[in-house]
mmCIF file of C-alpha atoms in Angstrom:
data_model
loop_
_atom_site.group_PDB
_atom_site.id
_atom_site.type_symbol
_atom_site.label_atom_id
_atom_site.label_comp_id
_atom_site.label_asym_id
_atom_site.label_seq_id
_atom_site.Cartn_x
_atom_site.Cartn_y
_atom_site.Cartn_z
ATOM 1 C CA UNK A 1232 -17.530 -27.777 -6.666
ATOM 2 C CA UNK A 1233 -19.488 -26.155 -9.501
ATOM 3 C CA UNK A 1234 -18.589 -26.274 -13.193
ATOM 4 C CA UNK A 1235 -17.350 -22.693 -12.924
ATOM 5 C CA UNK A 1236 -15.159 -23.700 -10.005
ATOM 6 C CA UNK A 1237 -13.638 -26.586 -11.959
ATOM 7 C CA UNK A 1238 -12.967 -24.298 -14.922
ATOM 8 C CA UNK A 1239 -11.157 -21.800 -12.680
ATOM 9 C CA UNK A 1240 -9.309 -24.657 -10.994
ATOM 10 C CA UNK A 1241 -8.062 -26.030 -14.325
ATOM 11 C CA UNK A 1242 -6.996 -22.592 -15.510
ATOM 12 C CA UNK A 1243 -5.097 -21.966 -12.293
ATOM 13 C CA UNK A 1244 -3.323 -25.299 -12.524
ATOM 14 C CA UNK A 1245 -1.863 -24.225 -15.859
ATOM 15 C CA UNK A 1246 -1.066 -20.549 -15.314
ATOM 16 C CA UNK A 1247 0.475 -21.116 -11.882
ATOM 17 C CA UNK A 1248 2.428 -24.152 -13.006
ATOM 18 C CA UNK A 1249 4.673 -22.253 -15.407
ATOM 19 C CA UNK A 1250 5.875 -19.241 -13.309
ATOM 20 C CA UNK A 1251 8.704 -21.305 -11.817
ATOM 21 C CA UNK A 1252 10.058 -21.966 -15.304
ATOM 22 C CA UNK A 1253 9.635 -18.310 -16.332
ATOM 23 C CA UNK A 1254 11.269 -17.015 -13.146
ATOM 24 C CA UNK A 1255 14.216 -19.353 -13.621
ATOM 25 C CA UNK A 1256 14.680 -18.000 -17.147
ATOM 26 C CA UNK A 1257 14.351 -14.353 -16.088
ATOM 27 C CA UNK A 1258 16.737 -14.362 -13.099
ATOM 28 C CA UNK A 1259 19.594 -15.423 -15.355
ATOM 29 C CA UNK A 1260 19.728 -11.865 -16.720
ATOM 30 C CA UNK A 1261 17.798 -9.539 -14.386
ATOM 31 C CA UNK A 1262 17.610 -9.091 -10.625
ATOM 32 C CA UNK A 1263 14.782 -10.496 -8.458
ATOM 33 C CA UNK A 1264 13.586 -6.944 -7.773
ATOM 34 C CA UNK A 1265 13.289 -6.291 -11.503
ATOM 35 C CA UNK A 1266 11.349 -9.515 -12.022
ATOM 36 C CA UNK A 1267 8.853 -8.649 -9.282
ATOM 37 C CA UNK A 1268 8.533 -5.053 -10.503
ATOM 38 C CA UNK A 1269 7.888 -6.169 -14.084
ATOM 39 C CA UNK A 1270 5.222 -8.653 -12.979
ATOM 40 C CA UNK A 1271 3.393 -6.167 -10.786
ATOM 41 C CA UNK A 1272 3.686 -3.206 -13.175
ATOM 42 C CA UNK A 1273 2.327 -5.175 -16.118
ATOM 43 C CA UNK A 1274 -0.459 -6.705 -14.043
ATOM 44 C CA UNK A 1275 -1.483 -3.344 -12.585
ATOM 45 C CA UNK A 1276 -1.406 -1.649 -15.992
ATOM 46 C CA UNK A 1277 -3.781 -4.282 -17.360
ATOM 47 C CA UNK A 1278 -6.196 -4.426 -14.430
ATOM 48 C CA UNK A 1279 -6.365 -0.843 -13.100
ATOM 49 C CA UNK A 1280 -8.419 0.538 -16.039
ATOM 50 C CA UNK A 1281 -11.073 -2.112 -15.463
ATOM 51 C CA UNK A 1282 -11.000 -1.552 -11.690
ATOM 52 C CA UNK A 1283 -11.492 2.202 -12.138
ATOM 53 C CA UNK A 1284 -14.548 1.598 -14.300
ATOM 54 C CA UNK A 1285 -16.240 -0.337 -11.490
ATOM 55 C CA UNK A 1286 -18.011 1.908 -8.973
ATOM 56 C CA UNK A 1287 -16.939 1.864 -5.340
ATOM 57 C CA UNK A 1288 -13.148 1.525 -5.693
ATOM 58 C CA UNK A 1289 -12.391 4.578 -3.540
ATOM 59 C CA UNK A 1290 -14.959 3.509 -0.944
ATOM 60 C CA UNK A 1291 -13.449 0.035 -0.671
ATOM 61 C CA UNK A 1292 -9.940 1.446 -0.367
ATOM 62 C CA UNK A 1293 -10.988 3.732 2.487
ATOM 63 C CA UNK A 1294 -13.008 1.089 4.312
ATOM 64 C CA UNK A 1295 -10.723 -1.953 3.814
ATOM 65 C CA UNK A 1296 -7.246 -0.514 3.429
ATOM 66 C CA UNK A 1297 -5.827 -2.426 6.408
ATOM 67 C CA UNK A 1298 -6.730 -5.981 5.277
ATOM 68 C CA UNK A 1299 -5.920 -4.992 1.690
ATOM 69 C CA UNK A 1300 -2.468 -3.834 2.766
ATOM 70 C CA UNK A 1301 -1.962 -7.070 4.702
ATOM 71 C CA UNK A 1302 -3.004 -9.088 1.655
ATOM 72 C CA UNK A 1303 -0.616 -7.161 -0.600
ATOM 73 C CA UNK A 1304 2.333 -7.695 1.732
ATOM 74 C CA UNK A 1305 1.645 -11.355 2.532
ATOM 75 C CA UNK A 1306 0.579 -12.528 -0.925
ATOM 76 C CA UNK A 1307 2.703 -10.380 -3.272
ATOM 77 C CA UNK A 1308 5.353 -8.053 -1.884
ATOM 78 C CA UNK A 1309 7.200 -10.503 0.367
ATOM 79 C CA UNK A 1310 6.580 -13.963 -1.218
ATOM 80 C CA UNK A 1311 7.279 -12.973 -4.797
ATOM 81 C CA UNK A 1312 10.685 -11.599 -3.957
ATOM 82 C CA UNK A 1313 11.705 -14.520 -1.735
ATOM 83 C CA UNK A 1314 10.583 -17.060 -4.333
ATOM 84 C CA UNK A 1315 12.345 -15.243 -7.168
ATOM 85 C CA UNK A 1316 15.547 -14.837 -5.187
ATOM 86 C CA UNK A 1317 15.473 -18.510 -4.128
ATOM 87 C CA UNK A 1318 15.339 -19.666 -7.735
ATOM 88 C CA UNK A 1319 18.765 -18.209 -8.338
ATOM 89 C CA UNK A 1320 20.075 -21.252 -6.439
ATOM 90 C CA UNK A 1321 17.253 -23.820 -6.555
ATOM 91 C CA UNK A 1322 15.826 -25.552 -9.589
ATOM 92 C CA UNK A 1323 12.355 -24.610 -10.747
ATOM 93 C CA UNK A 1324 11.222 -28.191 -10.012
ATOM 94 C CA UNK A 1325 12.383 -27.980 -6.386
ATOM 95 C CA UNK A 1326 10.714 -24.601 -5.887
ATOM 96 C CA UNK A 1327 7.462 -25.841 -7.410
ATOM 97 C CA UNK A 1328 7.416 -28.959 -5.232
ATOM 98 C CA UNK A 1329 8.082 -27.004 -2.056
ATOM 99 C CA UNK A 1330 5.176 -24.687 -2.849
ATOM 100 C CA UNK A 1331 3.009 -27.819 -2.839
ATOM 101 C CA UNK A 1332 3.145 -27.628 0.957
ATOM 102 C CA UNK A 1333 0.813 -24.606 0.941
ATOM 103 C CA UNK A 1334 -2.373 -26.625 1.709
ATOM 104 C CA UNK A 1335 -0.655 -28.288 4.684
ATOM 105 C CA UNK A 1336 0.400 -24.938 6.125
ATOM 106 C CA UNK A 1337 -3.078 -23.598 5.339
ATOM 107 C CA UNK A 1338 -4.689 -26.301 7.475
ATOM 108 C CA UNK A 1339 -2.412 -25.409 10.399
ATOM 109 C CA UNK A 1340 -2.875 -21.646 10.021
ATOM 110 C CA UNK A 1341 -6.648 -21.917 9.681
ATOM 111 C CA UNK A 1342 -6.783 -22.749 13.393
ATOM 112 C CA UNK A 1343 -5.727 -19.157 14.094
ATOM 113 C CA UNK A 1344 -8.439 -17.729 11.838
ATOM 114 C CA UNK A 1345 -11.400 -19.467 13.451
ATOM 115 C CA UNK A 1346 -11.944 -21.778 10.464
ATOM 116 C CA UNK A 1347 -10.282 -24.893 11.807
ATOM 117 C CA UNK A 1348 -11.803 -28.334 11.631
ATOM 118 C CA UNK A 1349 -11.021 -31.290 13.815
ATOM 119 C CA UNK A 1350 -7.665 -32.855 12.989
ATOM 120 C CA UNK A 1351 -8.473 -36.541 12.979
ATOM 121 C CA UNK A 1352 -6.112 -39.420 12.365
ATOM 122 C CA UNK A 1353 -6.351 -39.041 8.585
ATOM 123 C CA UNK A 1354 -5.434 -35.359 8.603
ATOM 124 C CA UNK A 1355 -2.621 -35.864 11.065
ATOM 125 C CA UNK A 1356 -1.258 -38.632 8.849
ATOM 126 C CA UNK A 1357 -1.478 -36.287 5.876
ATOM 127 C CA UNK A 1358 0.434 -33.588 7.718
ATOM 128 C CA UNK A 1359 3.098 -36.120 8.635
ATOM 129 C CA UNK A 1360 3.449 -37.382 5.055
ATOM 130 C CA UNK A 1361 3.631 -33.863 3.661
ATOM 131 C CA UNK A 1362 6.299 -32.798 6.106
ATOM 132 C CA UNK A 1363 8.183 -36.006 5.336
ATOM 133 C CA UNK A 1364 8.085 -35.205 1.626
ATOM 134 C CA UNK A 1365 9.431 -31.720 2.246
ATOM 135 C CA UNK A 1366 12.217 -33.221 4.348
ATOM 136 C CA UNK A 1367 13.140 -35.697 1.591
ATOM 137 C CA UNK A 1368 13.257 -32.888 -0.951
ATOM 138 C CA UNK A 1369 15.175 -30.373 1.127
ATOM 139 C CA UNK A 1370 17.711 -32.678 2.815
ATOM 140 C CA UNK A 1371 20.194 -32.589 -0.106
ATOM 141 C CA UNK A 1372 20.067 -28.762 -0.153
ATOM 142 C CA UNK A 1373 20.724 -28.030 3.525
ATOM 143 C CA UNK A 1374 24.358 -27.145 2.953
ATOM 144 C CA UNK A 1375 25.922 -24.085 1.398
ATOM 145 C CA UNK A 1376 23.807 -21.247 0.007
ATOM 146 C CA UNK A 1377 20.828 -23.487 -0.658
ATOM 147 C CA UNK A 1378 19.759 -23.406 3.012
ATOM 148 C CA UNK A 1379 18.956 -19.702 2.746
ATOM 149 C CA UNK A 1380 17.045 -20.339 -0.470
ATOM 150 C CA UNK A 1381 14.977 -23.034 1.244
ATOM 151 C CA UNK A 1382 14.127 -20.574 4.018
ATOM 152 C CA UNK A 1383 13.009 -18.064 1.384
ATOM 153 C CA UNK A 1384 10.705 -20.640 -0.182
ATOM 154 C CA UNK A 1385 9.295 -21.363 3.287
ATOM 155 C CA UNK A 1386 8.444 -17.657 3.641
ATOM 156 C CA UNK A 1387 6.657 -17.884 0.304
ATOM 157 C CA UNK A 1388 4.719 -20.959 1.412
ATOM 158 C CA UNK A 1389 3.529 -19.276 4.618
ATOM 159 C CA UNK A 1390 2.493 -16.175 2.684
ATOM 160 C CA UNK A 1391 0.597 -18.149 0.059
ATOM 161 C CA UNK A 1392 -1.213 -20.102 2.804
ATOM 162 C CA UNK A 1393 -2.121 -17.033 4.882
ATOM 163 C CA UNK A 1394 -3.305 -14.590 2.228
ATOM 164 C CA UNK A 1395 -6.363 -16.635 1.094
ATOM 165 C CA UNK A 1396 -7.519 -16.854 4.715
ATOM 166 C CA UNK A 1397 -7.306 -13.059 5.020
ATOM 167 C CA UNK A 1398 -9.148 -12.581 1.725
ATOM 168 C CA UNK A 1399 -11.882 -15.028 2.719
ATOM 169 C CA UNK A 1400 -12.409 -13.531 6.164
ATOM 170 C CA UNK A 1401 -12.041 -9.779 5.574
ATOM 171 C CA UNK A 1402 -12.260 -9.164 1.815
ATOM 172 C CA UNK A 1403 -14.828 -11.641 0.558
ATOM 173 C CA UNK A 1404 -17.310 -8.936 -0.458
ATOM 174 C CA UNK A 1405 -14.681 -6.750 -2.157
ATOM 175 C CA UNK A 1406 -14.758 -7.063 -5.964
ATOM 176 C CA UNK A 1407 -11.776 -8.925 -7.329
ATOM 177 C CA UNK A 1408 -10.448 -6.027 -9.392
ATOM 178 C CA UNK A 1409 -10.829 -3.612 -6.480
ATOM 179 C CA UNK A 1410 -8.541 -5.842 -4.440
ATOM 180 C CA UNK A 1411 -5.879 -7.080 -6.802
ATOM 181 C CA UNK A 1412 -5.290 -4.007 -8.986
ATOM 182 C CA UNK A 1413 -4.385 -1.649 -6.099
ATOM 183 C CA UNK A 1414 -2.261 -4.391 -4.475
ATOM 184 C CA UNK A 1415 -0.268 -4.887 -7.666
ATOM 185 C CA UNK A 1416 0.141 -1.135 -8.103
ATOM 186 C CA UNK A 1417 1.415 -0.825 -4.538
ATOM 187 C CA UNK A 1418 3.885 -3.678 -5.029
ATOM 188 C CA UNK A 1419 5.161 -2.079 -8.247
ATOM 189 C CA UNK A 1420 5.760 1.193 -6.395
ATOM 190 C CA UNK A 1421 7.592 -0.626 -3.602
ATOM 191 C CA UNK A 1422 9.985 -2.389 -5.992
ATOM 192 C CA UNK A 1423 10.461 0.452 -8.484
ATOM 193 C CA UNK A 1424 13.508 1.986 -6.713
ATOM 194 C CA UNK A 1425 15.281 -1.374 -6.293
ATOM 195 C CA UNK A 1426 14.473 -2.352 -9.883
ATOM 196 C CA UNK A 1427 15.962 0.927 -11.123
ATOM 197 C CA UNK A 1428 19.127 0.524 -9.069
ATOM 198 C CA UNK A 1429 19.637 -3.086 -10.218
ATOM 199 C CA UNK A 1430 18.596 -2.597 -13.831
ATOM 200 C CA UNK A 1431 20.686 -4.538 -16.381
ATOM 201 C CA UNK A 1432 23.368 -2.662 -18.260
ATOM 202 C CA UNK A 1433 22.020 -3.872 -21.617
ATOM 203 C CA UNK A 1434 18.614 -4.814 -22.924
ATOM 204 C CA UNK A 1435 17.840 -8.397 -21.891
ATOM 205 C CA UNK A 1436 17.447 -11.099 -24.495
ATOM 206 C CA UNK A 1437 14.168 -11.771 -26.256
ATOM 207 C CA UNK A 1438 13.759 -14.947 -24.224
ATOM 208 C CA UNK A 1439 14.007 -13.025 -20.949
ATOM 209 C CA UNK A 1440 11.654 -10.295 -22.151
ATOM 210 C CA UNK A 1441 9.125 -12.903 -23.205
ATOM 211 C CA UNK A 1442 9.383 -14.570 -19.800
ATOM 212 C CA UNK A 1443 8.787 -11.225 -18.028
ATOM 213 C CA UNK A 1444 5.822 -10.457 -20.280
ATOM 214 C CA UNK A 1445 4.256 -13.871 -19.631
ATOM 215 C CA UNK A 1446 4.808 -13.460 -15.893
ATOM 216 C CA UNK A 1447 3.025 -10.100 -15.875
ATOM 217 C CA UNK A 1448 0.146 -10.866 -18.230
ATOM 218 C CA UNK A 1449 -0.651 -14.558 -17.797
ATOM 219 C CA UNK A 1450 0.798 -15.517 -14.402
ATOM 220 C CA UNK A 1451 -0.205 -12.276 -12.655
ATOM 221 C CA UNK A 1452 -3.144 -10.421 -14.210
ATOM 222 C CA UNK A 1453 -5.073 -13.424 -15.510
ATOM 223 C CA UNK A 1454 -4.023 -15.759 -12.700
ATOM 224 C CA UNK A 1455 -4.942 -13.446 -9.836
ATOM 225 C CA UNK A 1456 -8.390 -12.675 -11.170
ATOM 226 C CA UNK A 1457 -9.033 -16.386 -11.621
ATOM 227 C CA UNK A 1458 -7.601 -17.262 -8.190
ATOM 228 C CA UNK A 1459 -9.660 -14.731 -6.241
ATOM 229 C CA UNK A 1460 -12.775 -15.830 -8.074
ATOM 230 C CA UNK A 1461 -11.855 -19.415 -7.171
ATOM 231 C CA UNK A 1462 -11.564 -18.408 -3.487
ATOM 232 C CA UNK A 1463 -15.063 -16.950 -3.607
ATOM 233 C CA UNK A 1464 -16.379 -19.993 -5.456
ATOM 234 C CA UNK A 1465 -14.768 -22.801 -3.438
ATOM 235 C CA UNK A 1466 -13.321 -21.244 -0.257
ATOM 236 C CA UNK A 1467 -9.689 -20.606 0.743
ATOM 237 C CA UNK A 1468 -8.736 -24.181 1.676
ATOM 238 C CA UNK A 1469 -10.096 -25.743 -1.497
ATOM 239 C CA UNK A 1470 -8.606 -22.920 -3.555
ATOM 240 C CA UNK A 1471 -5.166 -23.634 -2.113
ATOM 241 C CA UNK A 1472 -5.548 -27.250 -3.272
ATOM 242 C CA UNK A 1473 -4.551 -25.902 -6.688
ATOM 243 C CA UNK A 1474 -1.033 -26.615 -5.457
ATOM 244 C CA UNK A 1475 -1.791 -30.307 -6.046
ATOM 245 C CA UNK A 1476 -1.649 -29.624 -9.778
ATOM 246 C CA UNK A 1477 0.935 -26.975 -10.517
ATOM 247 C CA UNK A 1478 3.926 -28.809 -8.945
ATOM 248 C CA UNK A 1479 3.508 -31.540 -11.537
ATOM 249 C CA UNK A 1480 3.422 -28.913 -14.283
ATOM 250 C CA UNK A 1481 6.455 -27.181 -12.762
ATOM 251 C CA UNK A 1482 8.433 -30.438 -12.676
ATOM 252 C CA UNK A 1483 7.428 -31.348 -16.216
ATOM 253 C CA UNK A 1484 8.265 -27.876 -17.553
ATOM 254 C CA UNK A 1485 11.638 -27.831 -15.802
ATOM 255 C CA UNK A 1486 12.486 -31.280 -17.138
ATOM 256 C CA UNK A 1487 11.427 -30.567 -20.724
ATOM 257 C CA UNK A 1488 12.587 -26.963 -21.213
ATOM 258 C CA UNK A 1489 15.475 -26.591 -18.745
ATOM 259 C CA UNK A 1490 16.856 -30.140 -18.753
ATOM 260 C CA UNK A 1491 16.429 -30.397 -14.962
ATOM 261 C CA UNK A 1492 17.032 -33.889 -13.627
ATOM 262 C CA UNK A 1493 13.965 -35.953 -12.726
ATOM 263 C CA UNK A 1494 15.518 -37.989 -9.909
ATOM 264 C CA UNK A 1495 14.079 -40.633 -7.629
ATOM 265 C CA UNK A 1496 14.268 -38.130 -4.763
ATOM 266 C CA UNK A 1497 12.065 -35.683 -6.665
ATOM 267 C CA UNK A 1498 9.516 -38.389 -7.483
ATOM 268 C CA UNK A 1499 9.376 -39.697 -3.888
ATOM 269 C CA UNK A 1500 9.040 -36.169 -2.492
ATOM 270 C CA UNK A 1501 6.303 -35.376 -4.993
ATOM 271 C CA UNK A 1502 4.340 -38.505 -4.044
ATOM 272 C CA UNK A 1503 4.659 -37.817 -0.304
ATOM 273 C CA UNK A 1504 3.755 -34.125 -0.541
ATOM 274 C CA UNK A 1505 0.832 -34.741 -2.884
ATOM 275 C CA UNK A 1506 -0.591 -37.583 -0.785
ATOM 276 C CA UNK A 1507 -0.091 -35.638 2.418
ATOM 277 C CA UNK A 1508 -1.801 -32.555 1.010
ATOM 278 C CA UNK A 1509 -4.802 -34.575 -0.170
ATOM 279 C CA UNK A 1510 -5.222 -36.245 3.214
ATOM 280 C CA UNK A 1511 -4.598 -33.082 5.223
ATOM 281 C CA UNK A 1512 -7.225 -31.054 3.365
ATOM 282 C CA UNK A 1513 -9.827 -33.779 2.849
ATOM 283 C CA UNK A 1514 -13.240 -33.021 4.262
ATOM 284 C CA UNK A 1515 -13.897 -34.485 7.681
ATOM 285 C CA UNK A 1516 -16.375 -37.393 7.612
ATOM 286 C CA UNK A 1517 -19.817 -36.383 8.719
ATOM 287 C CA UNK A 1518 -21.046 -38.041 11.919
ATOM 288 C CA UNK A 1519 -23.929 -40.485 11.409
ATOM 289 C CA UNK A 1520 -27.366 -39.064 11.844
ATOM 290 C CA UNK A 1521 -28.546 -39.386 15.395
ATOM 291 C CA UNK A 1522 -31.258 -41.996 15.894
ATOM 292 C CA UNK A 1523 -34.132 -41.389 18.315
ATOM 293 C CA UNK A 1524 -33.265 -42.944 21.619
ATOM 294 C CA UNK A 1525 -35.557 -45.764 22.780
ATOM 295 C CA UNK A 1526 -37.726 -45.283 25.859
ATOM 296 C CA UNK A 1527 -35.837 -45.726 29.076
ATOM 297 C CA UNK A 1528 -38.149 -48.491 30.253
ATOM 298 C CA UNK A 1529 -40.208 -49.897 27.432
ATOM 299 C CA UNK A 1530 -43.225 -51.794 28.649
ATOM 300 C CA UNK A 1531 -43.628 -55.338 27.293
ATOM 301 C CA UNK A 1532 -46.398 -55.736 24.735
ATOM 302 C CA UNK A 1533 -49.698 -56.858 26.179
ATOM 303 C CA UNK A 1534 -53.116 -57.652 24.861
ATOM 304 C CA UNK A 1535 -54.833 -54.873 26.787
ATOM 305 C CA UNK A 1536 -53.845 -51.235 26.628
ATOM 306 C CA UNK A 1537 -52.111 -49.846 29.672
ATOM 307 C CA UNK A 1538 -54.385 -47.999 32.025
ATOM 308 C CA UNK A 1539 -53.352 -44.565 33.248
ATOM 309 C CA UNK A 1540 -52.084 -44.568 36.775
ATOM 310 C CA UNK A 1541 -54.377 -42.906 39.308
ATOM 311 C CA UNK A 1542 -53.438 -39.426 40.429
ATOM 312 C CA UNK A 1543 -51.326 -39.213 43.501
ATOM 313 C CA UNK A 1544 -53.289 -38.063 46.556
ATOM 314 C CA UNK A 1545 -52.607 -34.558 47.716
ATOM 315 C CA UNK A 1546 -53.157 -33.030 51.090
ATOM 316 C CA UNK A 1547 -56.631 -31.501 51.365
ATOM 317 C CA UNK A 1548 -56.615 -27.698 51.396
ATOM 318 C CA UNK A 1549 -59.078 -25.334 52.945
ATOM 319 C CA UNK A 1550 -62.555 -25.618 51.446
ATOM 320 C CA UNK A 1551 -63.609 -22.537 49.547
ATOM 321 C CA UNK A 1552 -67.074 -21.482 48.581
ATOM 322 C CA UNK A 1553 -67.507 -21.470 44.788
ATOM 323 C CA UNK A 1554 -68.270 -18.085 43.349
ATOM 324 C CA UNK A 1555 -70.416 -17.851 40.237
ATOM 325 C CA UNK A 1556 -68.991 -15.737 37.431
ATOM 326 C CA UNK A 1557 -70.981 -13.085 35.648
ATOM 327 C CA UNK A 1558 -69.833 -10.831 32.836
ATOM 328 C CA UNK A 1559 -72.306 -8.172 33.895
ATOM 329 C CA UNK A 1560 -71.077 -8.161 37.464
ATOM 330 C CA UNK A 1561 -67.328 -8.037 36.705
ATOM 331 C CA UNK A 1562 -67.847 -5.215 34.260
ATOM 332 C CA UNK A 1563 -69.719 -3.191 36.813
ATOM 333 C CA UNK A 1564 -67.258 -4.012 39.582
ATOM 334 C CA UNK A 1565 -64.137 -3.080 37.589
ATOM 335 C CA UNK A 1566 -63.086 -6.687 37.276
ATOM 336 C CA UNK A 1567 -63.707 -7.607 40.923
ATOM 337 C CA UNK A 1568 -65.768 -10.635 41.795
ATOM 338 C CA UNK A 1569 -67.728 -10.399 45.037
ATOM 339 C CA UNK A 1570 -69.598 -13.194 46.711
ATOM 340 C CA UNK A 1571 -73.339 -12.858 46.311
ATOM 341 C CA UNK A 1572 -75.889 -14.383 48.576
ATOM 342 C CA UNK A 1573 -79.192 -15.815 47.609
ATOM 343 C CA UNK A 1574 -77.952 -17.533 44.466
ATOM 344 C CA UNK A 1575 -78.003 -21.286 43.912
ATOM 345 C CA UNK A 1576 -74.830 -23.263 44.500
ATOM 346 C CA UNK A 1577 -72.776 -24.192 41.391
ATOM 347 C CA UNK A 1578 -73.402 -27.787 40.425
ATOM 348 C CA UNK A 1579 -70.560 -30.119 39.517
ATOM 349 C CA UNK A 1580 -69.891 -29.921 35.787
ATOM 350 C CA UNK A 1581 -71.570 -26.542 35.473
ATOM 351 C CA UNK A 1582 -69.882 -23.782 33.448
ATOM 352 C CA UNK A 1583 -70.924 -21.219 35.989
ATOM 353 C CA UNK A 1584 -72.802 -19.284 33.325
ATOM 354 C CA UNK A 1585 -76.205 -20.887 33.790
ATOM 355 C CA UNK A 1586 -77.825 -23.661 31.865
ATOM 356 C CA UNK A 1587 -75.537 -26.261 33.575
#
């Protein structure tokens, strides 16, 4: 990966490691619909002016509206709500660790997008470890209302794994701002009615307002531009590997700022999911370069060079009289060669043009 790719990767690890903390803070006072609306409205307000200044926005919308709509639904409209609603019952650490399964799901889904690679023993082992880590993490939450929250996080994981594949296959030549600004604006319009109906009775606290502002500016506008540029720089699978980094930041932020417990279960699940993701998305080993195959029957070395074998005898055909060739004659006969009498026979080794 290039230096630019590593810079984008590092930035994404930070700005997508803190949303789980900010969402957890915000849903204490406002509804999930309001959180999603605030994120999308702020992000669209920041990015749309720049997108409008780039030529070709209308043309891209007309030509690519179907994959752009699919990207908006799968990456923003559905996953952001399910993740936000799930954090009303799950800790930010748990949500962040479950999102770490995105690369594993991405490897599986890539087989349906024509970008699959061979799943060798190493990748299969990685998939198994990752799924085992998810099982360790989710087992204590499979009772009560947490089961529904886990299903919502699973929807988010599938959306986050699918959207980069769509962007890489159908929207790779669309400028980043032309893609993300209209998608955020559409998501804001979708959630505006629900956000209005579930608006808080009083102005939220400064802490909640700050969390909403950071979600919209840093974790949405800045993060999406950086993420789509990272997809173009490193590809969808490598870009999704950013989930190796932000779960650790999510766990650390939840532990430091929200006093969430850092249990042995969380540590074991983190190790399994991280190891499984690394193995599942590692590049397949290249086959060794093919060596030229030896001759089928190599002759033993000898002092004298091998003599060519005599030609195989063929059945004698009918004897034909040689016809001398003449440029003057063929030109006058329209390319036909007629036998002439009274001329000497062609000698062996002769070119047929005289002079022998």
